[in-house]
XYZ file of C-alpha atoms in Angstrom:
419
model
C 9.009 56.499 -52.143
C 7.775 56.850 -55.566
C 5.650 54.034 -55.767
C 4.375 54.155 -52.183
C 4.578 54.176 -48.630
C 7.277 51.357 -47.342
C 5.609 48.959 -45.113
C 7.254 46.681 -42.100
C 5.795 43.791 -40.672
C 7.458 41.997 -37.562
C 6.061 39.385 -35.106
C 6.945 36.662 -32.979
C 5.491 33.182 -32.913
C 5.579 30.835 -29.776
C 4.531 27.213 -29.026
C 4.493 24.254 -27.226
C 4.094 21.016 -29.016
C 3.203 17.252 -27.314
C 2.445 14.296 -28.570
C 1.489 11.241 -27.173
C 0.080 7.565 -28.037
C -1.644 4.992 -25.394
C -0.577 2.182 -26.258
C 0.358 -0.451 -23.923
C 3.958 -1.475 -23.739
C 3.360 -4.364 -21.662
C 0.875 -5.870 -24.070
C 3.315 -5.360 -26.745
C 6.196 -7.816 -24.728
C 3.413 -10.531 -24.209
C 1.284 -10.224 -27.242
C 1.640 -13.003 -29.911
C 4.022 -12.951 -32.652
C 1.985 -12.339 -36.070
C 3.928 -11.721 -39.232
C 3.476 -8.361 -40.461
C 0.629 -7.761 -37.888
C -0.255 -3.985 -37.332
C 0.156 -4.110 -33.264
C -0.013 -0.606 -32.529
C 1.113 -1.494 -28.798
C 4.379 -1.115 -29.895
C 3.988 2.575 -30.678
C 3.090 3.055 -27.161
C 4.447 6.743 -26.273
C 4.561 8.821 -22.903
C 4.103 12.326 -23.481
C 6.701 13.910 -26.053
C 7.323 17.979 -26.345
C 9.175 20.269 -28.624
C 9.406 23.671 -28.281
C 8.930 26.405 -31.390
C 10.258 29.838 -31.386
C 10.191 31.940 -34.070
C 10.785 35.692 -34.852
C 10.022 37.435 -38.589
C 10.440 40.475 -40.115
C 9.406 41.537 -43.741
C 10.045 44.918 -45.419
C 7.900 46.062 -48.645
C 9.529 48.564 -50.897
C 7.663 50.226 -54.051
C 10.770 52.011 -55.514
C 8.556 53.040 -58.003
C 4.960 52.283 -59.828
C 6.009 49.646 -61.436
C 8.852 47.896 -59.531
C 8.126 46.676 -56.073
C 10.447 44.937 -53.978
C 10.153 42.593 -50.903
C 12.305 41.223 -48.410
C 11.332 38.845 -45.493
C 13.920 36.914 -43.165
C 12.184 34.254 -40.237
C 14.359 32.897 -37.406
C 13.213 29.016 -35.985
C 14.001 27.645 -32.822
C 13.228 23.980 -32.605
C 13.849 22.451 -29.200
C 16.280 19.033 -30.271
C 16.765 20.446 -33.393
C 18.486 24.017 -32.823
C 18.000 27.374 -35.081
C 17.553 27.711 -38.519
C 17.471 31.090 -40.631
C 15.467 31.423 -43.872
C 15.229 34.688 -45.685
C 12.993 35.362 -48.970
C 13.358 38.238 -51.431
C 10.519 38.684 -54.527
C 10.223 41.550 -56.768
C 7.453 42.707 -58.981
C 7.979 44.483 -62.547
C 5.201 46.204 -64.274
C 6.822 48.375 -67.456
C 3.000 48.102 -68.930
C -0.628 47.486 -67.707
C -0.785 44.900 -69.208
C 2.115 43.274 -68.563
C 3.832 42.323 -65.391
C 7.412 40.339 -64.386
C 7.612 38.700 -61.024
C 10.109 36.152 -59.273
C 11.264 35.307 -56.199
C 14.438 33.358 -54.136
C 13.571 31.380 -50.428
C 14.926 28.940 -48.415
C 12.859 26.923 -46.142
C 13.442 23.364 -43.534
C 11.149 20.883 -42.576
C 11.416 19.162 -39.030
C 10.479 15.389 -38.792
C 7.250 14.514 -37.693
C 6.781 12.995 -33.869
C 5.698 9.709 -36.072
C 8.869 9.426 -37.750
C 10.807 10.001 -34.707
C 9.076 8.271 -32.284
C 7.500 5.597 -33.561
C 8.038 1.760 -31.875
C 10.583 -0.275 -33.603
C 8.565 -3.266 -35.380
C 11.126 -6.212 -35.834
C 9.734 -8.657 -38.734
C 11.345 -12.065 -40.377
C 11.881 -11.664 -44.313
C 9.817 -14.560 -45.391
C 11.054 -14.758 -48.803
C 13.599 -17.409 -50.425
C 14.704 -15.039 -52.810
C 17.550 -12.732 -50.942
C 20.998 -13.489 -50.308
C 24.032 -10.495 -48.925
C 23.712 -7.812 -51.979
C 27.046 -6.813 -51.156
C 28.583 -9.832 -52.385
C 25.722 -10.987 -54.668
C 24.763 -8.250 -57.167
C 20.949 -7.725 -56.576
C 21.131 -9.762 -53.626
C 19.878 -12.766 -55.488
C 20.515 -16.096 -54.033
C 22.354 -19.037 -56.020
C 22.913 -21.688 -53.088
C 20.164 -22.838 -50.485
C 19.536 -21.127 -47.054
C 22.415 -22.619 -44.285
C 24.276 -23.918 -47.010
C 27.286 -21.711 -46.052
C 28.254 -21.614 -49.806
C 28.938 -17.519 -51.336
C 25.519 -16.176 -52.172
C 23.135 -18.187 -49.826
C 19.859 -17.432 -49.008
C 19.454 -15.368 -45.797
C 16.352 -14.380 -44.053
C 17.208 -11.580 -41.730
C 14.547 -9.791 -39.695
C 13.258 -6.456 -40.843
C 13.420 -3.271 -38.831
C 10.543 -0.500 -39.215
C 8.950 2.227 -37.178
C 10.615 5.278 -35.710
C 14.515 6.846 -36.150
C 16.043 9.201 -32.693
C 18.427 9.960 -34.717
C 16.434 11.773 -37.801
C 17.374 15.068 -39.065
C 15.399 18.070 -40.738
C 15.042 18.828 -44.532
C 16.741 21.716 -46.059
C 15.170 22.964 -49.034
C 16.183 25.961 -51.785
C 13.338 27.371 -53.700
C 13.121 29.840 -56.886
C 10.194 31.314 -59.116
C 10.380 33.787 -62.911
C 6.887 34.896 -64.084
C 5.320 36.674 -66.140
C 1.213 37.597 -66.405
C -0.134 39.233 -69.320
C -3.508 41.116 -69.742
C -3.819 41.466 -73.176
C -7.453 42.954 -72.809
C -9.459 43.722 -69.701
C -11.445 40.521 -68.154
C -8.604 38.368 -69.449
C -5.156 36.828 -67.762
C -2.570 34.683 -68.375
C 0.516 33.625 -66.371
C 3.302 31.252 -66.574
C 5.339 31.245 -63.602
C 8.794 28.513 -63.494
C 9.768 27.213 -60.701
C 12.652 25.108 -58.954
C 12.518 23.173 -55.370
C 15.799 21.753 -54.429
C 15.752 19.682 -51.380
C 18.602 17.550 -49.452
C 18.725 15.740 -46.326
C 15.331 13.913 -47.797
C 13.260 12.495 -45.013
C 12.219 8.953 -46.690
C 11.390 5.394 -46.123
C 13.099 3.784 -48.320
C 11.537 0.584 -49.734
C 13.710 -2.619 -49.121
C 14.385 -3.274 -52.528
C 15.687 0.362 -52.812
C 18.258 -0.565 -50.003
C 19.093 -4.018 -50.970
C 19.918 -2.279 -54.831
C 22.077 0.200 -53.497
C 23.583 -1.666 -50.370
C 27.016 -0.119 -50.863
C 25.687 3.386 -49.850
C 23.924 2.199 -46.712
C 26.270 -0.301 -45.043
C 25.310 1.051 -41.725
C 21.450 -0.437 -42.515
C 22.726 -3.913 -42.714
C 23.934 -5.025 -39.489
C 25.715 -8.243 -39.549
C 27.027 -10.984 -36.612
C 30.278 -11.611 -35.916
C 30.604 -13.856 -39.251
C 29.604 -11.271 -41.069
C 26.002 -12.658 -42.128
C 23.502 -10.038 -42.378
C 21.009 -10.525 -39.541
C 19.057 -7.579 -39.108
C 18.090 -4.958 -42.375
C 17.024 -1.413 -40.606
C 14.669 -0.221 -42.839
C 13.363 2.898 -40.768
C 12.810 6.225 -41.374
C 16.326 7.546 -42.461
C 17.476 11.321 -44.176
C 19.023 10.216 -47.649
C 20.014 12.174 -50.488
C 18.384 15.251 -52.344
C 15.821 15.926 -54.409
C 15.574 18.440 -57.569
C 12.342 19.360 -59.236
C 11.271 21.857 -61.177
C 7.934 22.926 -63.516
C 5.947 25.252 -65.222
C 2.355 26.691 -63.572
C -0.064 28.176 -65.844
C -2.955 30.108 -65.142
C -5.753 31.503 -67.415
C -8.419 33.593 -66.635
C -11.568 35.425 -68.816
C -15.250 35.902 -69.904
C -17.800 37.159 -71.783
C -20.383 39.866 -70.447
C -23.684 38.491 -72.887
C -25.831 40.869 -71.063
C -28.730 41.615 -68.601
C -25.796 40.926 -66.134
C -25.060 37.334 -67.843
C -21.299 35.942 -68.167
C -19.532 33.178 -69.376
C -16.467 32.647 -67.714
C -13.749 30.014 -68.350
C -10.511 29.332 -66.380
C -7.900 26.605 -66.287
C -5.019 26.184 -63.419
C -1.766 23.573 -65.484
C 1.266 22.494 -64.425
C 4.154 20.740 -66.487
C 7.055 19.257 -64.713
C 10.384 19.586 -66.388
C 12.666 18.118 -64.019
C 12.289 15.133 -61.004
C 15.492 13.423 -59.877
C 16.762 12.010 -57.108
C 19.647 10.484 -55.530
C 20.134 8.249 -52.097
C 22.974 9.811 -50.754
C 25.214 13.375 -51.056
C 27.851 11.498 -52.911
C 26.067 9.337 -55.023
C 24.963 10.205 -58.673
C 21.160 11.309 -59.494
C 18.932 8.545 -61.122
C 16.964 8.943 -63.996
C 14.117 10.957 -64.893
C 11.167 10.195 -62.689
C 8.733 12.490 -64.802
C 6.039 10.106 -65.926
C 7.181 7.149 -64.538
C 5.597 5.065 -61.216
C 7.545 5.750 -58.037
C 6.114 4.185 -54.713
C 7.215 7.199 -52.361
C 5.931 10.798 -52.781
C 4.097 12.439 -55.182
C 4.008 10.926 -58.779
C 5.561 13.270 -61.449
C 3.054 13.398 -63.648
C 4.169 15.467 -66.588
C 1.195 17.213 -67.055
C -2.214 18.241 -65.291
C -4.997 20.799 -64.837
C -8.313 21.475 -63.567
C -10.018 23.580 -66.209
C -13.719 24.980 -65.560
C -16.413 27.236 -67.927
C -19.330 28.619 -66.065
C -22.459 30.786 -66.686
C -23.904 33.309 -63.905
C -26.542 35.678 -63.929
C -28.652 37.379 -61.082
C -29.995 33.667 -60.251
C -27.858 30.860 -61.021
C -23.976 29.965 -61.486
C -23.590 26.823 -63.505
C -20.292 25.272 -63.351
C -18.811 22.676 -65.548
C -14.873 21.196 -64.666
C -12.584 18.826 -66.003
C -9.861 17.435 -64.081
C -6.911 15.788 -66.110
C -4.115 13.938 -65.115
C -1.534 12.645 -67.951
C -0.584 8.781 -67.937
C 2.817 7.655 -66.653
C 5.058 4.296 -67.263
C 3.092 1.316 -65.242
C 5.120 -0.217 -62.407
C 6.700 -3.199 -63.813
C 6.717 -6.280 -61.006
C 10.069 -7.911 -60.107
C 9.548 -10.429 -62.607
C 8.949 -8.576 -65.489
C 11.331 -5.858 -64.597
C 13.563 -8.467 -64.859
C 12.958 -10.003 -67.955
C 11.931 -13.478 -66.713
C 8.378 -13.305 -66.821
C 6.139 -12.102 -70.052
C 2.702 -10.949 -69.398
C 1.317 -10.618 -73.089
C -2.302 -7.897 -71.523
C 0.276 -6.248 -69.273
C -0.233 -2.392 -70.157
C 3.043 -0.660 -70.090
C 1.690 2.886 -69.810
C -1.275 3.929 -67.373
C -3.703 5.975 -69.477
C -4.742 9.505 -68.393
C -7.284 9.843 -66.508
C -9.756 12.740 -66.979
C -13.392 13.276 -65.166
C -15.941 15.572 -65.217
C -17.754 17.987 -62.922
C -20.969 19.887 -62.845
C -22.538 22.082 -60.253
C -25.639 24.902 -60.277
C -26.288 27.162 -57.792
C -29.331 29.038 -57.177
C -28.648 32.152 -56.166
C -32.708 33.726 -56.517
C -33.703 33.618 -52.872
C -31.314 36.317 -51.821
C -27.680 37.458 -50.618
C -27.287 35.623 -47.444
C -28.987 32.271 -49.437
C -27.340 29.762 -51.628
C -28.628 26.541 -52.581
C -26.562 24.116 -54.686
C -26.794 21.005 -56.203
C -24.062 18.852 -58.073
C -22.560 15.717 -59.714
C -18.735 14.474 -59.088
C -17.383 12.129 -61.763
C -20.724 13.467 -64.453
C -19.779 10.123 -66.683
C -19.079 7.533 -64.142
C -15.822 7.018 -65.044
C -13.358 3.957 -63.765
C -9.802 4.826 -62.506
C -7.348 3.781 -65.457
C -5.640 0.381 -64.085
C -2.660 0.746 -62.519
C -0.409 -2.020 -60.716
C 0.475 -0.406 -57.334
C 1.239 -3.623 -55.552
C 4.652 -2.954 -53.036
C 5.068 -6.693 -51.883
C 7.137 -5.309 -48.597
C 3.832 -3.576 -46.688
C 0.886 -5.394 -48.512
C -0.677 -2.131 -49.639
C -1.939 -2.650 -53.350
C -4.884 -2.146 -55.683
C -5.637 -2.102 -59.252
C -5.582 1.746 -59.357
C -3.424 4.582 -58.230
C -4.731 6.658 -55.435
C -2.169 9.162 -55.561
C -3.974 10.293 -58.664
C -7.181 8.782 -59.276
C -10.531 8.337 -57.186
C -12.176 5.106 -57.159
C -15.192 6.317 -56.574
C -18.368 6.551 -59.430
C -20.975 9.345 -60.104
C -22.055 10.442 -56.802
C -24.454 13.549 -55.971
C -24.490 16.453 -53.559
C -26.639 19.084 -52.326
C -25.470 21.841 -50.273
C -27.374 24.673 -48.460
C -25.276 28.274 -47.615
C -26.504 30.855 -44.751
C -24.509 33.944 -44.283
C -25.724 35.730 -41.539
């Protein structure tokens, strides 16, 4: 063709997955009954298999210099699961040197993990005094005493968690428009949107999540003949859909200063536009969750980067990096959510949280040699305080670990052979 040869790629992909956990049932039936204890007996697991097939085939076409098109389709087999096709199409533009328009269209699945299938069921008690049937108590809060048999009683049903048989794959649609610009040589800069939609969420829902929106999930609140709630199944379940979208940014350039000496300076950013969610396919999506605390998944932090400036020549590279991640709306406990409490020092927002890198490299002992020494976190700094206390698993700190590292200053030296 004009631009180029067309060029096919094709394979096939085979294998044989098993998974397994020792555990010992029969210690699980006898062993003692600790609230909230992490028995792992009861994830006991004979050998489990899944077969993967998969076939793909991708097709590059360079109609011409400066528009280059390619195509791509890949056929799954998942034994328990059955077949799934995904194609992907992305095209290339390049009217001028320096600049270039690029975007693409996929779909893609993701299978549950063996975890999330096969996990042991772990039946708890609810040990709080503060729940009564949310269906006919808005919020499930309680107004009479437990066995009072009066409308909006407290109840204390036992707690379901571990595996689901009956969990299904995610579905996902994905989309990308770019453009990179090289407004003089040595220097880049891109901005590429992009859009993830995903439904059939794999997600463990938090029990408050379920107890607030107990009207979508009647079949995770099993009841006795009287209809009292005995049992809340709060496993791993597929619920709802998931629509994000963002902004990446990339910048790249230098300075030659000579006697084969550069400065060079870089920064990778991304800004999320959109995060919503919703719990089922016919429920509405919630608000924003861009800069706001969420306790599953990734935060959506509206903004971050790593940016970096460094200085090589024949015997050193000296790098110097900033990470930054933007603040985000503090989780606000029960209490205060609710208006009852007032806690005059709590901080609404999370601050940002920013640290510093800086590495040299000497480079003077030859090609195959590299010796390097470095500092992580140059100014010691503290994660910014964050409450990230979930009162249904335990887990908690005073920081957020889904963005921040606890962890001060610390040193490293590192020694590179090539041979």
């Amino acid at each position: 063709l004009p631009g180029g040869p067309v060029q096919v790629a094709m394979g096939f992909d085979w294998r044989r997955e098993t998974y397994s956990f020792n555990g010992s049932p029969a210690a699980a039936a006898t062993q003692p009954v600790i609230f909230l204890a992490a028995f792992d007996n009861v994830n006991a697991l004979t050998p489990k298999n899944r077969t993967v097939k998969a076939g793909y085939f991708e097709i590059d076409v360079p109609i011409l210099d400066m528009l280059d098109i390619t195509g791509a389709v890949r056929v799954d087999d998942y034994s328990g699961f059955g077949t799934t096709t995904n194609p992907k199409v992305t095209v290339k533009f390049a009217p001028a040197e320096w600049l270039m328009f690029r975007g693409s269209y996929s779909t893609g699945f993701r299978v549950p993990s063996f975890n999330q299938i096969f996990n042991g069921v772990t039946e708890s008690p609810y040990s709080g005094s503060d729940l009564a049937d949310p269906v006919a108590c808005p919020g499930g809060v309680p107004t009479s005493a437990f066995g009072s048999g009066l409308p909006c009683a407290q109840i204390r049903p036992n707690i379901w968690t571990g595996g689901n048989l009956n969990l299904g794959p995610e579905k996902a649609k994905m989309a990308s428009l770019g453009v990179v610009l090289k407004p003089v040589p040595g220097w880049s800069l891109s901005a590429d949107w992009w859009m993830i939609n995903v439904d059939d969420t794999i997600q463990l829902l938090t029990l408050r999540q379920l107890i607030d929106n107990a009207s979508l999930f009647p079949d995770r609140f099993i009841r006795d003949a009287g209809g009292v709630i005995t049992v809340i199944d709060d496993r791993w379940i597929n619920a709802g859909s998931r629509r994000t979208q963002g902004i990446e940014f990339a910048l790249r350039g230098g300075f030659d200063l000579g006697n084969e000496s550069r400065i060079s300076i870089g920064m990778d950013g991304s800004l999320a536009l959109k995060k919503r969610e919703k719990l089922t396919p016919t429920s509405a999506y919630g608000p924003s969750l861009i800069g706001v605390f969420t306790f599953a998944g990734d935060l959506g932090l509206r903004w971050k980067h790593n940016a970096w400036i460094s200085y090589t020549n024949e015997d050193w590279a000296i790098t110097f990096t900033q990470i930054f991640r933007a603040g985000y709306a503090n989780q606000k406990l029960p209490g205060i959510a609710a208006g009852l409490v007032t806690r005059p020092d709590f901080n609404e927002r999370v601050k940002p949280y920013h640290i510093y890198n800086l590495s040299a490299s000497y480079l003077g002992l030859g090609p195959a040699y590299r010796l390097t020494v470095g500092v992580k976190n140059l100014f010691d700094t503290d994660p910014p305080f964050a409450i990230t206390y979930d009162g249904n698993t335990g887990a908690g700190s005073s920081w957020e670990p889904r963005v921040a590292d606890p962890r001060g200053r610390s040193f490293n030296v590192a020694v590179e052979v090539r041979f």
